[in-house]
XYZ file of C-alpha atoms in Angstrom:
461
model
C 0.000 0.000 0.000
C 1.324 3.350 -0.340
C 2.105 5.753 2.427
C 0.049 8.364 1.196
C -3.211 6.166 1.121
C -2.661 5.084 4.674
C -2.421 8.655 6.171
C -5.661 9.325 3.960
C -7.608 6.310 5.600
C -5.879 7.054 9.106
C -7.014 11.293 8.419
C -10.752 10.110 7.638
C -10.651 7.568 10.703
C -9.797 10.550 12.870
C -6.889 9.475 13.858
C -4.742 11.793 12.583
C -6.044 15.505 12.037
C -6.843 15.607 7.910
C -5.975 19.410 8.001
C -2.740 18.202 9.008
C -2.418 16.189 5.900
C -3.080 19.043 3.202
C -0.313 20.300 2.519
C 2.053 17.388 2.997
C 3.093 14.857 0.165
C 4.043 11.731 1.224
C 6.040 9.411 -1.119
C 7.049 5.579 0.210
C 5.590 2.276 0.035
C 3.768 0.684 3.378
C 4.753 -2.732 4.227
C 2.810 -5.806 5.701
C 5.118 -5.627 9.268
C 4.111 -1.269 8.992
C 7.874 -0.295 7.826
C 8.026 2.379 5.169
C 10.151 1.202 2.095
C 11.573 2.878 -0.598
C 10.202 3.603 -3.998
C 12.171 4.637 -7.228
C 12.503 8.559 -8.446
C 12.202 10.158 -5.080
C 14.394 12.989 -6.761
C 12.141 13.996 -9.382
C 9.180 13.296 -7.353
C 10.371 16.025 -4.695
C 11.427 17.894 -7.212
C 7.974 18.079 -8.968
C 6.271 18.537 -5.188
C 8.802 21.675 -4.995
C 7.114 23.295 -8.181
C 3.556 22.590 -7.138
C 4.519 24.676 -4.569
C 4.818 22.532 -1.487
C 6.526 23.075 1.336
C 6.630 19.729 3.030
C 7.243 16.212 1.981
C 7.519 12.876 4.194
C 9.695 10.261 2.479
C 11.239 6.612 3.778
C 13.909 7.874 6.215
C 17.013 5.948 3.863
C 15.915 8.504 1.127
C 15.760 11.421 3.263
C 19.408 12.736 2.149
C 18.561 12.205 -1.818
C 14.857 14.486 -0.715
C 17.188 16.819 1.008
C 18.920 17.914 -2.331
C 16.087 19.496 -3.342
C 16.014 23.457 -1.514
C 13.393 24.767 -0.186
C 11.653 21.882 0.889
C 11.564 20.536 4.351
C 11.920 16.895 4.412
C 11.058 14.305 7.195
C 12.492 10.713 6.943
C 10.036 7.972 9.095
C 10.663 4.073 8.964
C 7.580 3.363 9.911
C 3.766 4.256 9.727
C 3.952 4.268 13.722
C 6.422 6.922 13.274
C 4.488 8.815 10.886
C 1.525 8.911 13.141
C 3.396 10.370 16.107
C 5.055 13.289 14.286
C 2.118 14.270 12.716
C -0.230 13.375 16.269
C 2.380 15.860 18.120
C 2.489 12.126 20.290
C 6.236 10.365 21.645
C 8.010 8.832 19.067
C 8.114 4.966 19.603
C 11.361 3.117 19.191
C 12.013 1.682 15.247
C 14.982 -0.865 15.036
C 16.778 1.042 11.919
C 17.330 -0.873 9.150
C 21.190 -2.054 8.632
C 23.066 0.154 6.390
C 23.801 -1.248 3.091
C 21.525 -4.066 3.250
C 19.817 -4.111 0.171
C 16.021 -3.679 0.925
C 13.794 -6.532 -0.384
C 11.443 -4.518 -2.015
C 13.843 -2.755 -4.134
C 14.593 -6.056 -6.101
C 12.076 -5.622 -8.492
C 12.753 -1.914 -8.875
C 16.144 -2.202 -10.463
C 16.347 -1.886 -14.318
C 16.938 -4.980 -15.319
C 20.249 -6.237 -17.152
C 21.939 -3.640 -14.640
C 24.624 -3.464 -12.357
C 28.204 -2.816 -12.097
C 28.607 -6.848 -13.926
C 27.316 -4.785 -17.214
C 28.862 -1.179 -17.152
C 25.211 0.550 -16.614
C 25.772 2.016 -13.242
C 26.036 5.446 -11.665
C 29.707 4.971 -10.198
C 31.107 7.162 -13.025
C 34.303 8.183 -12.905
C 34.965 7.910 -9.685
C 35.657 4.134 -10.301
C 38.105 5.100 -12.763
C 40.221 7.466 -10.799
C 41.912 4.606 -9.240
C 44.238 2.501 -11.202
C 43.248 4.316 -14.658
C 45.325 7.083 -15.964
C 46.051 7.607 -19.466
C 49.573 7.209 -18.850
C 49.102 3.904 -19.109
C 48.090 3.691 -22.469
C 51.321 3.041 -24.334
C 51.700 4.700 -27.881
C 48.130 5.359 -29.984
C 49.290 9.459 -30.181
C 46.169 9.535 -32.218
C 43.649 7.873 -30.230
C 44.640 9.649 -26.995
C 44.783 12.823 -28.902
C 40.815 12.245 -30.355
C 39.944 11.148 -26.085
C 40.866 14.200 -25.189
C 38.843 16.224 -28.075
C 36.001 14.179 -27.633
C 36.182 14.979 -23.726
C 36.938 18.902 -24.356
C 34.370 19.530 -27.124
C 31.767 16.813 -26.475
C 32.457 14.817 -29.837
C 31.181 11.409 -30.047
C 34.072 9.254 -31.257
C 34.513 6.095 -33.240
C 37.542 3.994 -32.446
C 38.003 1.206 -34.816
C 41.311 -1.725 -34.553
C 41.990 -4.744 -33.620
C 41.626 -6.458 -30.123
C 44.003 -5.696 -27.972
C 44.987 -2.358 -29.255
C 43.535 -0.196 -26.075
C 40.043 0.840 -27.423
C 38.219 -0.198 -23.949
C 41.238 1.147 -22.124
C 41.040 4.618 -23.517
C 37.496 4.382 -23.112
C 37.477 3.538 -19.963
C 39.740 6.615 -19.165
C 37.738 8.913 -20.777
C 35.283 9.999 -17.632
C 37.758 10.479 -15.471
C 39.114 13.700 -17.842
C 35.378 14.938 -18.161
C 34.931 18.864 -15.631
C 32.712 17.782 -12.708
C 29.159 18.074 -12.774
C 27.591 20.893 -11.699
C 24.851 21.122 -9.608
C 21.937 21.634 -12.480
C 23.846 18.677 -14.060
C 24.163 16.519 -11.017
C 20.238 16.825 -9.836
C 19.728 16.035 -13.679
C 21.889 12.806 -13.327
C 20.848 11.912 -9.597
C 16.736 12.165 -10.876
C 17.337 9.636 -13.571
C 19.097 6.913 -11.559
C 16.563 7.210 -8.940
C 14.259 7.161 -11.123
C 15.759 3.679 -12.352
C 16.788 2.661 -8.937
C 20.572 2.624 -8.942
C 21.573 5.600 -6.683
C 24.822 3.964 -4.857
C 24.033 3.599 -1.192
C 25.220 6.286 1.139
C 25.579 8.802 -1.786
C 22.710 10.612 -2.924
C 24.314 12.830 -5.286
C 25.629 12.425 -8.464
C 28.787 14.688 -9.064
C 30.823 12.931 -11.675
C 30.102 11.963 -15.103
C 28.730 8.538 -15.523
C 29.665 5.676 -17.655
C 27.779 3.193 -19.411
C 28.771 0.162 -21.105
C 26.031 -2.237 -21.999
C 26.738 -5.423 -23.559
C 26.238 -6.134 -27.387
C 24.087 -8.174 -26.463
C 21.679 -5.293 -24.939
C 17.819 -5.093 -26.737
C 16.711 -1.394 -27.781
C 14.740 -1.100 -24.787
C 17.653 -1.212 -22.588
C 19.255 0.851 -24.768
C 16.597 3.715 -25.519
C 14.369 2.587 -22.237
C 11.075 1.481 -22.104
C 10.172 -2.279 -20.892
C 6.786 -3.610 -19.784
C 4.698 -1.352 -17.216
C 6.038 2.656 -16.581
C 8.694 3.042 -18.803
C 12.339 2.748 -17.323
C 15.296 4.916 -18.463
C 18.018 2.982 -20.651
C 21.677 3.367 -21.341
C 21.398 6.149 -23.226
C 19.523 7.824 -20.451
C 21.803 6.959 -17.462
C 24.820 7.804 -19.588
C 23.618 11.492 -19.456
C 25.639 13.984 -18.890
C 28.221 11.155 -19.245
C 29.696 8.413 -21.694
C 28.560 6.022 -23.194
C 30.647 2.882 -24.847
C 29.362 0.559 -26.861
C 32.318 -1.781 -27.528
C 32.073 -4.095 -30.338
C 29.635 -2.141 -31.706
C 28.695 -4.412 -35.071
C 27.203 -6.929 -32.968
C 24.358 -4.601 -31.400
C 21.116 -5.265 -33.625
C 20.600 -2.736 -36.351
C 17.107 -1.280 -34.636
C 18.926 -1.059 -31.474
C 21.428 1.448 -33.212
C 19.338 3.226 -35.281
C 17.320 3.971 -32.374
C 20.273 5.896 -31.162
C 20.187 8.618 -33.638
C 16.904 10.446 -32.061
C 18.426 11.335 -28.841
C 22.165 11.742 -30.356
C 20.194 14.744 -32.388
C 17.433 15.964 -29.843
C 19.105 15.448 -26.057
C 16.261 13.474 -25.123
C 14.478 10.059 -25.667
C 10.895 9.741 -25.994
C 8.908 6.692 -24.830
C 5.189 6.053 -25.387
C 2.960 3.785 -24.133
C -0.477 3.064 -23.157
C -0.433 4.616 -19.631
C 1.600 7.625 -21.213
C 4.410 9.295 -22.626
C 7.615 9.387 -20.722
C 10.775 11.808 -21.864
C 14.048 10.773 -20.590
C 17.013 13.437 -21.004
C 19.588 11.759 -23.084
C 22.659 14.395 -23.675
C 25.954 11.963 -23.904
C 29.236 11.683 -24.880
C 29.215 8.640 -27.158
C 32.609 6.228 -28.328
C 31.745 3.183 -30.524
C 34.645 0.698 -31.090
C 35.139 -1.643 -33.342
C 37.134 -4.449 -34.965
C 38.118 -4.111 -38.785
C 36.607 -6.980 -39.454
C 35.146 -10.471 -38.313
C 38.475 -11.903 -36.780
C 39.497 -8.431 -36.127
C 42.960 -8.722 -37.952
C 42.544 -6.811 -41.169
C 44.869 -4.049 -41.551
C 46.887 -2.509 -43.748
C 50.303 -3.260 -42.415
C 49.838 -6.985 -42.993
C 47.922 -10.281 -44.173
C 47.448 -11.889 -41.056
C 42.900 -11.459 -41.942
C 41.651 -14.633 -43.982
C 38.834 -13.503 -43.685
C 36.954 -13.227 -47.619
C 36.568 -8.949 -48.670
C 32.621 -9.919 -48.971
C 32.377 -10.480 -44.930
C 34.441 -7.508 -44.303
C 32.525 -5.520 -46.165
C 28.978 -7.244 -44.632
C 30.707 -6.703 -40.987
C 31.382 -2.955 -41.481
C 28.352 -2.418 -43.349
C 26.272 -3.282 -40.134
C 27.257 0.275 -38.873
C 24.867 2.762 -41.042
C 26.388 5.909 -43.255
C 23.840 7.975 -40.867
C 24.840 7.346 -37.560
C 28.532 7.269 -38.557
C 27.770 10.504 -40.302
C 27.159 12.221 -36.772
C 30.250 11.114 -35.083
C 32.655 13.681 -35.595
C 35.953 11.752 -34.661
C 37.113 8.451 -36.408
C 40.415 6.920 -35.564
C 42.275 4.159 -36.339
C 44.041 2.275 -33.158
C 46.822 0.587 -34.314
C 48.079 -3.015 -32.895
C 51.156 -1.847 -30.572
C 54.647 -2.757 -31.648
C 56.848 -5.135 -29.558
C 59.011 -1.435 -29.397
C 56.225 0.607 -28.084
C 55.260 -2.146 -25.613
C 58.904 -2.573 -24.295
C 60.424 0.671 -24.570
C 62.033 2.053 -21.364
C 61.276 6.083 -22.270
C 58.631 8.181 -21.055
C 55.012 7.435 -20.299
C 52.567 9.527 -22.180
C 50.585 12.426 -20.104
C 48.993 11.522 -17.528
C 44.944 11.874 -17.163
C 45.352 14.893 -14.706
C 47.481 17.020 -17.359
C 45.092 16.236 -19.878
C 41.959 16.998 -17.254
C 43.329 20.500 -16.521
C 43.667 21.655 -20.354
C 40.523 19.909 -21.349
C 38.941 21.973 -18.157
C 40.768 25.333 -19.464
C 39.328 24.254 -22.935
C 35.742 23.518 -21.869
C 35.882 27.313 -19.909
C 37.216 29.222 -23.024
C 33.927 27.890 -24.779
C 31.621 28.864 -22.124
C 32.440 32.076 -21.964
C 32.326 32.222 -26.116
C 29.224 30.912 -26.229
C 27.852 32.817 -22.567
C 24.950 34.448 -24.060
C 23.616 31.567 -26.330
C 21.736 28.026 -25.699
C 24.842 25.958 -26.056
C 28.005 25.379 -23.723
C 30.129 23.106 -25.892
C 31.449 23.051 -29.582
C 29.533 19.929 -30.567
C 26.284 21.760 -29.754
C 26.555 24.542 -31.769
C 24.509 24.600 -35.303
C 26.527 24.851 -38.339
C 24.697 27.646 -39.626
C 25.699 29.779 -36.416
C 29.289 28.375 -36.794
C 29.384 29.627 -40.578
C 27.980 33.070 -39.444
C 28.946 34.086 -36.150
C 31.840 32.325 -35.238
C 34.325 32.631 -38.564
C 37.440 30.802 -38.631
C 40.796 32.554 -39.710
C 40.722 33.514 -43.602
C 41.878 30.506 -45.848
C 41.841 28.376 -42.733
C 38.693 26.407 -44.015
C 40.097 25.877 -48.043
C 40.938 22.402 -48.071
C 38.340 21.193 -45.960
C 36.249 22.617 -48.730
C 37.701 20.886 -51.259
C 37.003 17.648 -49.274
C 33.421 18.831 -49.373
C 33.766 19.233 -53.360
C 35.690 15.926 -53.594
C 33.214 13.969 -51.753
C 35.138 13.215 -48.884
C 32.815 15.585 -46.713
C 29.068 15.848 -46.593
C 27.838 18.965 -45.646
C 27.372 17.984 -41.986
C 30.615 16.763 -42.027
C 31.639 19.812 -43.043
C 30.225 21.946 -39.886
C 31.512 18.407 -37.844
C 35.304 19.799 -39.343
C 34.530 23.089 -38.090
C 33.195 22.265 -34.544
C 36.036 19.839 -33.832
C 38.625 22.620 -35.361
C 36.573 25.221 -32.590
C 37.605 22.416 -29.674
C 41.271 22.270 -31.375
C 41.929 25.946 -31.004
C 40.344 26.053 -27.312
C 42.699 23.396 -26.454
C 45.972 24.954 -27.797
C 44.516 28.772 -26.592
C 44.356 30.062 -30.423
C 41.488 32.795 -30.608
C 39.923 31.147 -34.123
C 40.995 28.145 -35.650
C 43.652 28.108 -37.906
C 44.723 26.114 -40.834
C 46.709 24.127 -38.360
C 43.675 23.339 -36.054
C 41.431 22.546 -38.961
C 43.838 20.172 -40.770
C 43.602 18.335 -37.078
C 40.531 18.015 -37.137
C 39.882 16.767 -41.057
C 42.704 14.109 -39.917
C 40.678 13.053 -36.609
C 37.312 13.479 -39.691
C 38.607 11.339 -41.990
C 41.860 10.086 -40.832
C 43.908 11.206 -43.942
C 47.288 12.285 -42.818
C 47.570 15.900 -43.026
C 50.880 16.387 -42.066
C 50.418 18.154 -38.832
C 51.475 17.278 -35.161
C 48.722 14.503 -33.533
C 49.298 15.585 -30.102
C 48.127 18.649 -28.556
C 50.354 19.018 -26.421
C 52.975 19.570 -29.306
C 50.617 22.266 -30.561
C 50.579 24.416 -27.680
């Protein structure tokens, strides 16, 4: 039963005053032995109470910090109906046995999204799980790869990273929350709501201030990607990703709807679910890196003929990733296999992830305050039209990204792609407008056509 029905039948019983009740919401489920439990999406649900404009909400006291985040709204925490009764009675509180801290509730099992969990990357750990034993100095060589991570991470750039297995696709993507700014707070209630509202707020911590990550298995349906399931509609990866990044490794294998699916929030910010009892939107604004192998066996490359695999199956294989979705990614890069050299080699590590975090950081403030008085707060959300005629890059800086366009190389979204990722290149390396340097970049990290310029930006600056 839930809490709020009780106190109804208890205020028309008499037994508690129902003038009491008016202006209270009350959010909890009632159990048989009179505990209150907890529910999913107390966040939003306070949050919602808060611009009805009420003042007061009662809530199962192990949610009471999550309620609390919410200002303006005074929050009392019961465990138990008994409780409830004496607050609101003005009577003694009776004594509760509190519930053991970080014992999963029983009720909560069938609240959890299922095919979630730390066992399949969809959790709301972010990066704090990565700040520990994961620093991009240990990713030995792939100049090119780390140099894309850290675009991707300064401009917001969804990235493709396509090579063998064993070449440090996972690794780097694995690194790539930890270089992400913190949340802030708009961003963190945003995150916190939407894993409440699946049910996967990590005990103890009631606030989300780090970027997730989400890595769902290939084997994941489109409703755990794009949410939905039977019942109320559930948030999926690309939901509890927000705000964050999310991998899909091996990306080939995910079923063709299930991708597809992922161009409507990759273009809007949001994912929109209908069903019979309603229509649920989800806010859907991540960073997302695809990997892949080159082919079924993943050996194919150019270096040498170690693939037997026929060129009818390659193509088939890298055909299962559509010209429109690959079409808004704006960084491709190949990751080479690592050389016996690179792997042994006794010189310097690369940077490490908190050099790369601090100019990323510096980069991510430079566009803020260019782009202050607008809608957007990174490069990869600006419109091409208002990047072609407010933001201009320096004269002849744009010519042979042009002739790509006449060449065929380019569409004309790739084209604006060249010009946003060229806007993140300059902000990283503190150039005022992009110049042919920082465009040639970024039609290398496009189309990953040598262009003859430096791959890492730390060279550039």
């Amino acid at each position: 039963m839930a809490l709020a029905v009780a106190a109804a039948v208890l205020g028309a019983a008499e037994r508690i005053d129902p003038r009491v009740l008016a202006d209270i919401v009350m959010i909890g489920e009632l159990g048989l032995d009179g505990r209150v439990r907890p529910v999913r999406g107390v966040l939003p649900a306070v949050l919602a109470a808060a611009d009805a404009g009420y003042e007061q909400v009662v809530v199962p006291e192990c949610a009471a910090a999550e309620a609390c985040l919410v200002p303006g709204v005074s929050v009392l925490g019961v465990r138990s109906l008994r409780q409830l009764i004496a607050v609101l009675a003005d009577e003694p509180l009776p004594d509760e046995e509190q519930d053991e801290l970080g014992r999963p509730d029983p009720l909560l099992s069938g609240l959890r999204l299922p095919g979630t969990g730390a066992a399949t990357g969809m959790h709301s750990l972010g990066a704090a799980q990565h700040d520990h034993g994961h620093d991009l100095a240990d990713v030995v060589g792939q100049t090119s790869a780390r140099t894309a991570v850290e675009v991707a991470a300064a401009g917001g750039h969804h990235l493709f990273l396509e090579g063998p297995p064993g070449a440090g696709k996972t690794m780097l993507a694995e690194r790539l929350p930890a270089i992400l700014p913190p949340l802030g707070r708009q961003e963190s209630l945003e995150v916190t709501a939407v894993h409440s509202v699946a049910g996967l707020l990590p005990s103890g911590k009631p606030l989300i201030d780090v970027a997730p990550y989400c890595a769902p298995h290939h084997s994941a349906t489109m409703q755990a990607l794009v949410g939905g399931g039977p019942g109320t509609a559930r948030p999926g990866a690309v939901s509890l990703s927000h705000r964050g990044v999310l991998f899909l490794d091996e990306t080939p294998e995910f079923s063709s709807h299930a991708l597809d699916a992922l161009r409507q929030p990759l273009e809007a910010g949001h994912v929109v679910i209908a069903r019979s009892a309603g229509v649920v939107r989800f806010p859907a604004k991540f960073l997302m890196v695809l990997a892949a192998n080159p082919c079924p066996c993943g050996r194919f490359s150019q270096r040498d003929d170690l693939c037997e695999c026929p060129p009818s199956a390659i193509r088939r294989y890298q055909a299962r990733l559509s010209g429109p979705l690959l079409d808004r990614v704006d960084l491709r890069v190949e990751v080479d296999r690592v050389t016996r050299t690179e792997l042994t080699a006794s010189g310097a590590r690369g940077e490490s992830t908190a050099t790369v975090a601090h100019r990323v950081r510096a980069a991510r403030q430079r566009a803020a305050e260019r782009l202050a008085d607008t809608p957007w707060r990174t490069n990869s959300e600006v419109p091409g039209r208002e990047l072609r005629s407010r933001w201009y890059a320096v004269p002849g800086a744009m010519d042979e990204a042009e002739r790509s366009l006449e060449r065929g190389v380019l569409t004309a979204r790739g084209l604006d792609r060249v010009l946003r990722v060229a806007w993140t290149v300059a902000d990283l390396v503190g150039h005022d407008r992009p110049d042919a340097t920082d465009v040639a970049l970024a039609l290398q990290l496009r189309t990953g056509v040598p262009r003859g310029v430096p791959m890492a930006i730390g060279a550039l600056t």
